[in-house]
Coordinates of C-alpha atoms and ligand atoms in Angstrom, one line a residue:
M760 CA -4.9 20.1 -16.4
Q761 CA -7.7 21.0 -14.0
T762 CA -6.4 19.7 -10.6
Q763 CA -8.9 21.5 -8.3
P764 CA -11.7 19.1 -7.7
T765 CA -15.5 20.2 -7.8
A766 CA -15.5 19.9 -4.0
S767 CA -13.6 18.3 -1.2
H768 CA -15.7 15.1 -0.5
Y769 CA -17.8 12.7 -2.5
I770 CA -20.9 11.5 -0.6
D771 CA -23.9 9.6 -1.8
G772 CA -23.0 9.8 -5.4
A773 CA -22.1 13.5 -5.6
Y774 CA -19.5 15.9 -4.7
A775 CA -20.1 17.7 -1.3
D776 CA -18.3 20.3 0.9
D777 CA -18.6 22.1 4.1
S778 CA -16.3 25.3 4.3
E779 CA -16.5 25.0 8.0
G780 CA -13.8 22.5 7.9
A781 CA -10.2 23.8 8.0
A782 CA -8.7 24.4 4.6
F783 CA -5.6 22.6 3.4
D784 CA -3.7 22.6 0.2
S785 CA -2.4 19.7 -1.9
L786 CA 1.0 20.7 -3.3
Y787 CA 3.0 19.8 -6.4
P788 CA 6.2 18.3 -5.1
Y789 CA 8.2 19.4 -8.1
T790 CA 7.4 23.0 -7.5
G791 CA 5.9 23.2 -4.2
A792 CA 3.0 25.2 -5.7
P793 CA -0.6 24.5 -4.5
I794 CA -2.6 22.4 -7.1
A795 CA -6.0 22.2 -5.1
T796 CA -7.5 23.5 -1.9
L797 CA -9.9 21.3 0.2
H798 CA -11.4 21.2 3.5
D799 CA -11.2 18.7 6.4
A800 CA -14.4 16.8 6.9
T801 CA -16.6 18.1 9.6
P802 CA -18.6 16.0 11.8
A803 CA -21.7 16.7 9.6
I804 CA -19.7 15.4 6.5
I805 CA -18.4 12.3 8.3
D806 CA -22.0 11.6 9.4
A807 CA -23.4 12.0 6.0
A808 CA -20.8 9.6 4.5
I809 CA -21.5 7.0 6.9
A810 CA -25.2 7.4 6.8
A811 CA -25.1 7.1 2.9
A812 CA -22.9 4.0 3.1
A813 CA -25.1 2.4 5.7
R814 CA -28.2 3.0 3.7
T815 CA -26.8 1.5 0.5
Q816 CA -25.0 -1.4 1.8
M817 CA -27.7 -3.8 2.4
E818 CA -29.3 -3.3 -1.1
W819 CA -25.9 -3.7 -2.7
A820 CA -25.2 -6.9 -0.8
A821 CA -28.6 -8.1 -1.9
L822 CA -27.5 -7.9 -5.5
P823 CA -26.2 -11.1 -7.2
G824 CA -22.5 -11.3 -7.2
V825 CA -22.4 -11.2 -11.0
E826 CA -24.1 -7.8 -10.9
R827 CA -21.8 -6.4 -8.3
G828 CA -18.8 -7.7 -10.3
R829 CA -20.1 -6.1 -13.5
V830 CA -20.1 -2.6 -11.9
L831 CA -16.3 -3.2 -10.7
R832 CA -15.3 -4.5 -14.1
R833 CA -16.9 -1.6 -15.8
A834 CA -15.0 0.8 -13.4
A835 CA -11.8 -1.1 -14.3
D836 CA -12.4 -0.4 -18.1
I837 CA -13.1 3.4 -17.3
L838 CA -9.9 3.6 -15.2
R839 CA -7.8 2.0 -18.1
A840 CA -9.5 4.4 -20.6
Q841 CA -8.7 7.3 -18.5
N842 CA -5.2 6.0 -17.5
R843 CA -3.3 9.0 -18.9
E844 CA -5.4 11.8 -17.1
L845 CA -5.4 9.8 -13.9
S846 CA -1.6 9.2 -14.0
E847 CA -1.0 12.9 -14.6
L848 CA -3.1 13.7 -11.6
E849 CA -1.3 11.3 -9.5
T850 CA 1.9 12.7 -10.7
Y851 CA 0.8 16.2 -9.7
D852 CA -0.3 14.9 -6.3
T853 CA 2.7 12.7 -5.5
G854 CA 5.5 14.0 -7.5
K855 CA 6.2 10.5 -8.8
P856 CA 7.4 10.5 -12.5
L857 CA 4.7 10.0 -15.2
Q858 CA 6.9 7.1 -16.4
E859 CA 5.9 5.3 -13.3
T860 CA 2.3 6.5 -12.6
L861 CA 1.4 5.4 -16.3
V862 CA 2.1 1.8 -15.4
A863 CA 1.9 1.3 -11.6
D864 CA -0.8 3.3 -10.1
A865 CA -4.3 3.5 -11.9
A866 CA -3.3 0.4 -13.8
S867 CA -2.7 -1.6 -10.7
G868 CA -6.0 -0.2 -9.4
A869 CA -7.7 -1.4 -12.5
D870 CA -6.3 -4.8 -12.1
A871 CA -7.8 -5.0 -8.6
L872 CA -11.3 -3.9 -9.8
E873 CA -11.2 -6.3 -12.7
Y874 CA -9.8 -9.3 -10.5
F875 CA -12.4 -8.8 -7.7
G876 CA -15.2 -8.0 -10.3
G877 CA -14.4 -11.5 -11.8
I878 CA -14.7 -13.3 -8.5
A879 CA -17.6 -11.5 -7.0
S880 CA -20.0 -14.1 -8.3
S881 CA -18.1 -17.1 -6.8
I882 CA -17.8 -15.8 -3.3
G883 CA -19.6 -18.4 -1.2
G884 CA -19.4 -20.9 1.7
E885 CA -19.3 -24.7 1.9
H886 CA -21.9 -27.5 2.7
V887 CA -21.2 -30.4 5.1
Q888 CA -23.5 -33.3 5.5
L889 CA -23.8 -34.7 9.0
G890 CA -25.9 -37.8 8.7
D891 CA -29.3 -36.5 7.6
D892 CA -28.5 -33.1 9.2
F893 CA -26.2 -30.7 7.5
F894 CA -24.8 -27.3 7.7
Y895 CA -23.8 -24.8 5.2
T896 CA -21.9 -21.5 5.6
R897 CA -22.6 -18.2 4.1
R898 CA -20.0 -15.6 3.4
E899 CA -21.6 -12.4 4.3
P900 CA -20.4 -8.8 4.0
L901 CA -19.2 -6.9 7.2
G902 CA -21.2 -3.7 6.5
V903 CA -19.8 -0.3 6.3
C904 CA -16.1 -0.3 6.0
V905 CA -13.6 2.4 6.5
G906 CA -10.4 2.6 4.3
I907 CA -7.5 4.9 5.3
G908 CA -4.7 5.6 2.8
A909 CA -1.1 6.6 2.9
W910 CA 0.3 9.2 0.4
N911 CA 2.7 6.9 -1.7
Y912 CA 0.2 5.1 -3.9
P913 CA -3.1 6.9 -3.4
I914 CA -5.3 5.5 -6.2
Q915 CA -3.8 2.1 -5.9
I916 CA -4.4 2.0 -2.2
A917 CA -8.0 3.1 -2.7
C918 CA -8.7 0.4 -5.4
W919 CA -6.9 -2.4 -3.4
K920 CA -9.3 -1.6 -0.5
A921 CA -12.6 -0.7 -2.3
A922 CA -12.4 -3.6 -5.0
P923 CA -12.5 -6.6 -2.5
A924 CA -14.8 -4.7 -0.1
L925 CA -17.4 -3.9 -2.7
A926 CA -17.1 -7.4 -4.3
C927 CA -18.1 -8.9 -0.8
G928 CA -21.1 -6.5 -0.6
N929 CA -19.7 -3.9 1.7
A930 CA -20.0 -0.2 1.4
M931 CA -17.0 2.0 2.0
V932 CA -16.0 5.4 3.3
F933 CA -12.4 6.1 2.2
K934 CA -10.1 8.8 3.6
P935 CA -7.1 9.5 1.6
S936 CA -3.9 10.9 3.0
E937 CA -4.4 14.6 3.5
R938 CA -1.2 15.1 1.4
T939 CA -2.4 13.2 -1.8
P940 CA -6.3 13.8 -1.6
L941 CA -7.2 14.0 -5.5
S942 CA -7.3 10.6 -7.2
A943 CA -9.7 8.9 -4.7
L944 CA -12.3 11.4 -5.7
K945 CA -11.8 10.4 -9.3
L946 CA -12.2 6.8 -8.4
A947 CA -15.6 7.7 -6.7
E948 CA -16.8 9.4 -9.8
I949 CA -15.7 6.5 -11.9
L950 CA -17.5 4.0 -9.8
T951 CA -20.7 6.1 -10.0
E952 CA -20.3 6.2 -13.9
A953 CA -19.9 2.4 -13.8
G954 CA -23.2 2.0 -12.0
A955 CA -22.3 1.9 -8.4
P956 CA -25.4 3.1 -6.4
P957 CA -25.1 6.4 -4.4
G958 CA -23.4 5.9 -1.2
L959 CA -21.5 2.8 -2.0
F960 CA -18.0 4.4 -2.2
N961 CA -17.6 7.8 -0.4
V962 CA -14.5 9.8 0.0
V963 CA -14.0 12.3 3.1
Q964 CA -10.9 14.2 3.2
G965 CA -8.9 15.4 6.3
R966 CA -6.1 14.8 8.6
G967 CA -5.6 11.9 11.1
S968 CA -8.5 13.2 13.3
V969 CA -10.9 12.6 10.5
G970 CA -9.8 8.9 10.2
A971 CA -10.0 8.7 14.0
A972 CA -13.6 9.9 14.0
L973 CA -14.6 7.4 11.3
I974 CA -13.2 4.5 13.2
E975 CA -15.0 5.4 16.3
D976 CA -18.5 5.5 14.7
P977 CA -20.7 2.6 15.9
R978 CA -22.1 2.1 12.4
V979 CA -18.6 1.0 11.1
A980 CA -17.7 -2.7 11.0
K981 CA -14.1 -2.6 9.8
V982 CA -11.1 -0.4 9.2
S983 CA -8.4 -1.2 6.7
L984 CA -5.4 1.2 7.1
T985 CA -2.3 1.6 4.9
G986 CA 0.1 3.6 7.1
S987 CA 3.0 3.6 9.5
V988 CA 3.3 1.4 12.5
P989 CA 2.6 4.2 15.0
T990 CA -0.6 5.1 13.3
G991 CA -1.5 1.5 13.0
R992 CA -1.1 1.0 16.7
K993 CA -3.6 3.8 17.3
V994 CA -6.0 2.7 14.7
Y995 CA -6.0 -0.9 15.9
A996 CA -6.5 0.1 19.6
S997 CA -9.4 2.4 18.6
A998 CA -11.0 -0.4 16.4
A999 CA -10.6 -2.8 19.4
E1000 CA -13.0 -0.7 21.5
G1001 CA -15.7 -1.5 19.1
M1002 CA -14.6 -5.1 18.3
R1003 CA -14.2 -3.9 14.7
H1004 CA -12.3 -6.0 12.0
V1005 CA -9.0 -4.6 10.9
T1006 CA -6.5 -5.0 8.1
M1007 CA -3.2 -3.2 8.9
E1008 CA -0.9 -2.6 5.9
L1009 CA 2.1 -1.0 7.7
G1010 CA 5.7 -0.2 7.2
G1011 CA 8.8 -2.4 6.9
K1012 CA 12.6 -2.5 7.0
S1013 CA 12.9 -5.5 4.6
P1014 CA 16.0 -7.5 3.8
I1015 CA 17.4 -8.5 0.5
L1016 CA 19.9 -11.4 0.7
I1017 CA 22.4 -11.5 -2.2
F1018 CA 24.7 -14.6 -2.4
D1019 CA 28.0 -15.0 -4.1
D1020 CA 26.4 -17.1 -6.8
A1021 CA 23.6 -14.7 -7.7
D1022 CA 23.0 -13.2 -11.1
L1023 CA 24.8 -10.0 -10.5
E1024 CA 22.6 -7.9 -13.0
A1025 CA 19.4 -9.4 -11.5
A1026 CA 20.6 -8.7 -8.0
V1027 CA 21.6 -5.1 -8.7
G1028 CA 18.3 -4.5 -10.6
G1029 CA 16.3 -6.0 -7.7
A1030 CA 18.1 -3.7 -5.3
I1031 CA 17.4 -0.6 -7.4
N1032 CA 13.7 -1.4 -7.7
G1033 CA 13.6 -2.2 -4.0
N1034 CA 15.2 1.1 -3.0
F1035 CA 14.7 3.7 -5.6
Y1036 CA 11.5 3.1 -7.4
S1037 CA 9.0 6.0 -6.3
S1038 CA 12.1 7.6 -4.8
G1039 CA 12.2 5.0 -2.1
Q1040 CA 8.6 5.6 -0.8
I1041 CA 7.5 2.1 -0.9
C1042 CA 6.5 0.1 2.1
S1043 CA 7.9 -3.2 0.9
N1044 CA 11.2 -1.8 -0.1
G1045 CA 14.3 -4.0 0.6
T1046 CA 16.3 -1.4 2.4
R1047 CA 18.7 -3.7 4.2
V1048 CA 20.7 -5.2 1.4
F1049 CA 22.8 -8.2 2.7
V1050 CA 25.6 -9.0 0.3
Q1051 CA 27.8 -12.1 0.8
T1052 CA 31.4 -11.1 1.1
D1053 CA 32.8 -12.1 -2.2
M1054 CA 29.9 -10.3 -4.1
K1055 CA 30.2 -7.1 -2.1
E1056 CA 32.7 -5.1 -4.2
P1057 CA 31.3 -6.3 -7.7
F1058 CA 27.8 -5.5 -6.4
L1059 CA 28.7 -1.9 -5.2
D1060 CA 30.7 -1.2 -8.5
R1061 CA 27.8 -2.3 -10.7
L1062 CA 25.2 -0.5 -8.5
T1063 CA 27.2 2.7 -8.7
E1064 CA 27.5 2.4 -12.5
R1065 CA 23.7 1.8 -12.9
L1066 CA 22.8 4.7 -10.8
G1067 CA 24.5 6.8 -13.5
G1068 CA 21.3 6.1 -15.4
V1069 CA 19.1 8.1 -13.0
V1070 CA 17.2 10.9 -14.8
M1071 CA 16.0 13.4 -12.3
G1072 CA 13.8 16.2 -13.3
D1073 CA 10.4 17.2 -14.4
P1074 CA 8.1 14.3 -13.3
M1075 CA 5.8 15.1 -16.3
D1076 CA 8.6 14.4 -18.8
E1077 CA 8.3 10.8 -19.6
A1078 CA 12.1 10.5 -19.7
T1079 CA 12.4 11.3 -16.0
N1080 CA 12.7 8.1 -13.9
F1081 CA 13.4 9.6 -10.4
G1082 CA 11.0 12.2 -8.9
P1083 CA 11.1 14.4 -5.8
M1084 CA 10.0 13.3 -2.4
T1085 CA 6.1 13.6 -1.9
T1086 CA 6.3 16.1 0.9
G1087 CA 8.9 18.6 2.1
R1088 CA 8.5 17.1 5.5
Q1089 CA 9.3 13.7 4.2
M1090 CA 12.5 15.1 2.5
Q1091 CA 13.6 16.5 5.8
I1092 CA 13.0 13.3 7.6
V1093 CA 15.1 11.4 5.2
L1094 CA 17.9 14.1 5.2
D1095 CA 18.1 13.7 9.0
Y1096 CA 18.4 9.9 8.6
I1097 CA 21.3 10.4 6.2
E1098 CA 23.1 12.8 8.6
T1099 CA 22.6 10.2 11.4
A1100 CA 24.1 7.5 9.2
Q1101 CA 27.1 9.4 8.6
A1102 CA 27.5 10.3 12.3
E1103 CA 27.1 6.7 13.3
G1104 CA 30.0 5.7 10.8
A1105 CA 28.3 4.3 7.7
R1106 CA 30.4 4.7 4.6
L1107 CA 28.6 7.0 2.0
V1108 CA 29.1 5.5 -1.5
T1109 CA 26.9 7.8 -3.5
G1110 CA 24.2 10.5 -3.1
G1111 CA 23.7 11.7 0.4
K1112 CA 22.2 15.1 -0.1
R1113 CA 19.4 17.2 -1.4
A1114 CA 19.7 17.6 -5.1
D1115 CA 20.9 21.0 -6.3
R1116 CA 17.7 21.9 -7.9
D1117 CA 14.2 23.1 -7.2
G1118 CA 11.7 20.5 -5.8
W1119 CA 12.0 18.1 -2.9
F1120 CA 14.7 15.9 -4.6
I1121 CA 17.1 13.7 -2.6
E1122 CA 19.9 12.0 -4.6
P1123 CA 19.8 8.2 -4.7
T1124 CA 21.9 7.3 -1.7
V1125 CA 23.8 4.2 -0.9
F1126 CA 25.5 3.6 2.4
A1127 CA 28.0 0.5 2.6
D1128 CA 29.6 -0.9 5.8
V1129 CA 26.4 -0.6 7.6
T1130 CA 26.1 -2.6 10.7
D1131 CA 22.9 -4.0 12.3
D1132 CA 22.8 -1.7 15.2
M1133 CA 22.9 1.6 13.1
T1134 CA 19.7 3.7 13.0
I1135 CA 19.4 3.4 9.3
A1136 CA 19.4 -0.4 9.5
R1137 CA 16.7 -0.5 12.2
E1138 CA 14.1 2.3 11.2
E1139 CA 12.0 2.7 8.2
I1140 CA 13.3 5.8 6.3
F1141 CA 10.8 5.8 3.4
G1142 CA 13.1 7.6 1.0
P1143 CA 15.9 6.7 -1.5
V1144 CA 18.5 5.3 1.0
M1145 CA 19.9 1.8 0.6
S1146 CA 21.9 0.2 3.4
V1147 CA 24.4 -2.3 2.3
L1148 CA 25.6 -4.8 4.9
S1149 CA 27.8 -7.9 4.3
F1150 CA 27.6 -11.5 5.5
K1151 CA 29.5 -14.8 5.4
T1152 CA 27.1 -17.7 5.8
E1153 CA 23.4 -18.4 5.1
E1154 CA 22.6 -19.0 8.9
E1155 CA 24.1 -15.6 9.8
A1156 CA 22.3 -13.9 7.1
I1157 CA 18.9 -15.4 8.0
A1158 CA 19.3 -14.6 11.7
R1159 CA 20.3 -11.0 11.0
A1160 CA 17.5 -10.6 8.3
N1161 CA 15.0 -11.7 10.9
D1162 CA 16.3 -9.5 13.8
T1163 CA 13.8 -6.7 13.3
A1164 CA 10.4 -5.9 14.5
F1165 CA 9.1 -5.5 11.1
G1166 CA 8.0 -8.4 8.7
L1167 CA 6.5 -7.1 5.5
S1168 CA 8.7 -8.4 2.7
A1169 CA 12.1 -10.0 1.9
G1170 CA 14.2 -11.1 -1.1
V1171 CA 16.8 -13.5 -1.9
F1172 CA 19.0 -13.7 -5.0
T1173 CA 20.8 -16.9 -5.6
R1174 CA 21.3 -19.4 -8.5
D1175 CA 20.9 -22.2 -6.0
L1176 CA 17.0 -22.6 -6.1
A1177 CA 17.0 -25.1 -3.2
R1178 CA 18.6 -22.5 -1.0
G1179 CA 16.2 -19.9 -2.4
H1180 CA 13.2 -21.8 -1.2
R1181 CA 14.9 -22.9 2.1
I1182 CA 15.5 -19.2 2.9
A1183 CA 12.0 -18.1 1.7
G1184 CA 10.8 -20.7 4.3
T1185 CA 12.7 -19.0 7.1
L1186 CA 12.4 -15.5 6.5
Q1187 CA 9.8 -13.7 8.8
A1188 CA 7.8 -11.8 6.1
G1189 CA 4.4 -11.7 4.4
T1190 CA 6.0 -11.9 0.9
C1191 CA 9.3 -13.2 0.0
W1192 CA 10.7 -12.8 -3.6
I1193 CA 13.3 -15.2 -5.1
N1194 CA 15.5 -13.6 -7.9
T1195 CA 13.1 -10.7 -8.2
Y1196 CA 11.9 -7.9 -6.1
N1197 CA 8.8 -5.8 -5.4
L1198 CA 6.4 -7.3 -7.9
T1199 CA 2.8 -7.4 -6.5
P1200 CA 0.3 -8.8 -8.8
V1201 CA -3.3 -8.7 -7.7
E1202 CA -3.5 -12.5 -7.9
M1203 CA -0.8 -12.8 -5.0
P1204 CA -1.6 -12.1 -1.4
F1205 CA 0.1 -9.0 0.1
G1206 CA 0.6 -8.0 3.7
G1207 CA 2.8 -8.2 6.6
V1208 CA 3.7 -10.2 9.8
K1209 CA 5.1 -9.0 13.2
M1210 CA 4.7 -5.2 13.5
S1211 CA 4.2 -4.8 9.7
G1212 CA 0.5 -5.6 9.9
L1213 CA -2.4 -8.1 9.9
G1214 CA -4.6 -9.4 7.2
R1215 CA -4.0 -9.6 3.5
E1216 CA -4.8 -7.5 0.5
N1217 CA -5.3 -8.9 -3.0
S1218 CA -5.9 -12.4 -4.2
R1219 CA -8.7 -14.7 -2.8
E1220 CA -7.2 -14.3 0.7
A1221 CA -8.6 -10.8 0.8
I1222 CA -12.1 -12.1 0.7
A1223 CA -11.7 -13.7 4.2
H1224 CA -10.8 -10.1 5.3
W1225 CA -13.7 -8.3 3.8
S1226 CA -16.4 -10.8 4.8
Q1227 CA -17.6 -12.9 7.6
V1228 CA -18.8 -16.5 7.9
K1229 CA -22.2 -17.5 9.1
S1230 CA -23.0 -21.1 9.8
V1231 CA -26.5 -22.5 9.1
Y1232 CA -27.4 -25.8 10.7
V1233 CA -30.3 -27.7 9.3
G1234 CA -31.9 -30.4 11.4
A1235 CA -33.6 -33.2 9.4
G1236 CA -34.9 -35.4 12.3
T1237 CA -36.9 -34.9 15.5
V1238 CA -35.3 -32.7 18.2
E1239 CA -34.2 -34.7 21.2
A1240 CA -34.4 -32.8 24.5
P1241 CA -33.7 -34.0 28.2
F1242 CA -37.2 -33.1 29.3
Ligands
LIG1366 P1 0.6 7.6 8.4 O1 0.6 6.5 9.2 O2 1.1 8.9 8.8 O3 -0.8 8.0 7.7 C1 -1.6 6.9 7.1 C2 -3.1 7.4 7.1 O4 -3.6 7.4 8.4 C3 -3.2 8.8 6.6 O5 -4.4 8.9 5.8 C4 -3.3 9.6 7.9 O6 -3.9 10.8 7.7 C5 -4.1 8.7 8.7 N1 -4.1 8.9 10.2 C6 -3.0 9.4 10.8 N2 -3.3 9.3 12.2 C7 -4.5 8.7 12.3 C8 -5.3 8.3 13.4 N3 -5.0 8.6 14.7 N4 -6.5 7.7 13.2 C9 -6.8 7.3 11.9 N5 -6.1 7.7 10.8 C10 -5.0 8.4 11.0 O7 1.5 7.0 7.0 P2 2.0 8.0 5.7 O8 0.9 8.5 5.1 O9 3.2 8.8 6.3 O10 2.6 6.7 4.8 C11 3.8 6.1 5.0 C12 3.7 4.9 5.8 O11 2.8 3.9 5.1 C13 5.0 4.1 5.8 O12 5.3 3.5 7.1 C14 4.8 2.9 4.9 O13 5.6 1.9 5.0 C15 3.3 2.6 5.1 N6 2.8 2.0 3.9 C16 2.4 0.7 4.0 C17 2.0 0.0 2.9 C18 1.6 -1.4 3.0 O14 0.9 -2.0 2.2 N7 2.0 -2.1 3.9 C19 1.9 0.6 1.6 C20 2.3 2.0 1.6 C21 2.7 2.7 2.7 P3 -3.0 12.1 7.3 O15 -2.0 11.7 6.3 O16 -4.0 13.0 6.6 O17 -2.3 12.6 8.5

């Protein structure tokens, strides 16, 4: 498959490049071999992308919502028609098994385009009568918006940001992670093919400094970042200088609470999905698995048994269900956490090392007897490492689950539904799953509380974050004045 794009960037409806920008390679995590060479965006490229977006945005916003929506829905259809090629590209860029990318990446992006395409025509305000006077509100676009993506779900992140942004009448400049730069360019091509005007969705490549330069530009009205908490702090601070809107989709250290009465298979399945899908490189993962005392041994036994079903290997082979880490650097970070866990006294149940094969693979790793103060129970690892902790009472579990600076997600497994809802009401998280884990349909708001972020993606909630309200007051009588 051709993985080298026509050029590094996509600006004003066409590929663009500037070889003055420092070159960088995108590597295939299964072999470590380069699959594409691109250039960092130079100031000229950044300027061209923002200028194109600014020029197009007002014309786009003036279109009836139904016409904007049609472009997004056509793009959704093209994404679906090209799902296999896009999934293969995503697998080359991220190393995630094709078995996953075929169902979770471009497909989820297409859902976002279809969903926001569908509601573009019904975005509006309200009318309130005040005697003979009245006011109405208009929901207006913000203008030029910047999207900055992480490397774990590149095309999904690009679509989750672009779809609601464009539906609301904004234009976008998107910077993918420099480690996974390829699929956002395909999205730009697809939007053009679907009828998006030149300049509506632009892609510029580069490291963090490119993202930082985008946010500082006075023509930019909003930045939506998916990334780590430390990057979020910097991006938020920079956006504050210009009073820009922000959405922050950041990291987590989410808890899963498994009670003695839980359905064991469901709980083990949820914990597997919430720790090992995408080799653990998922922000909402439930990496602190709190298991009630009587359930602990059955849980660990069944978990270990089911981990025997891991098929590690060539990500392009659809039988493979566990891929390498996306970068060699991330693999090293995770291995360091595993070493720290052992030094701090966590009990290794399974895994715990780099797999004895080529590629940046780490064995699915489970630690038991983890305590709340251990590093692996406090910091986001972003790799296939599950920490199992035990608890006695509901009150204790809730207090310990909430004792973290993060607040992205949480899960509870119990057959007592009253307890499930009660706990969902007290866990400090943007999303709480009862008897399942990590499902993120486009219809449901997604985002974090506490250090895990601000704003919401997906669902009607996202509209509030990609638009602003204008109030229009209409006087129907004479104007009374003091003099
Ligand atoms: P980073 O925070 O390292 O990077 C995120 C993006 O920000 C990248 O495109 C990066 O560029 C860019 N960036 C880095 N520094 C700056 C800066 N100063 N100004 C502007 N942009 C900058 O995150 P990772 O890519 O390592 O992704 C992993 C993190 O993302 C985890 O913490 C994970 O939890 C979180 N995440 C959150 C999700 C959510 O929805 N809540 C979903 C997925 C991941 P470059 O990579 O080129 O340096």
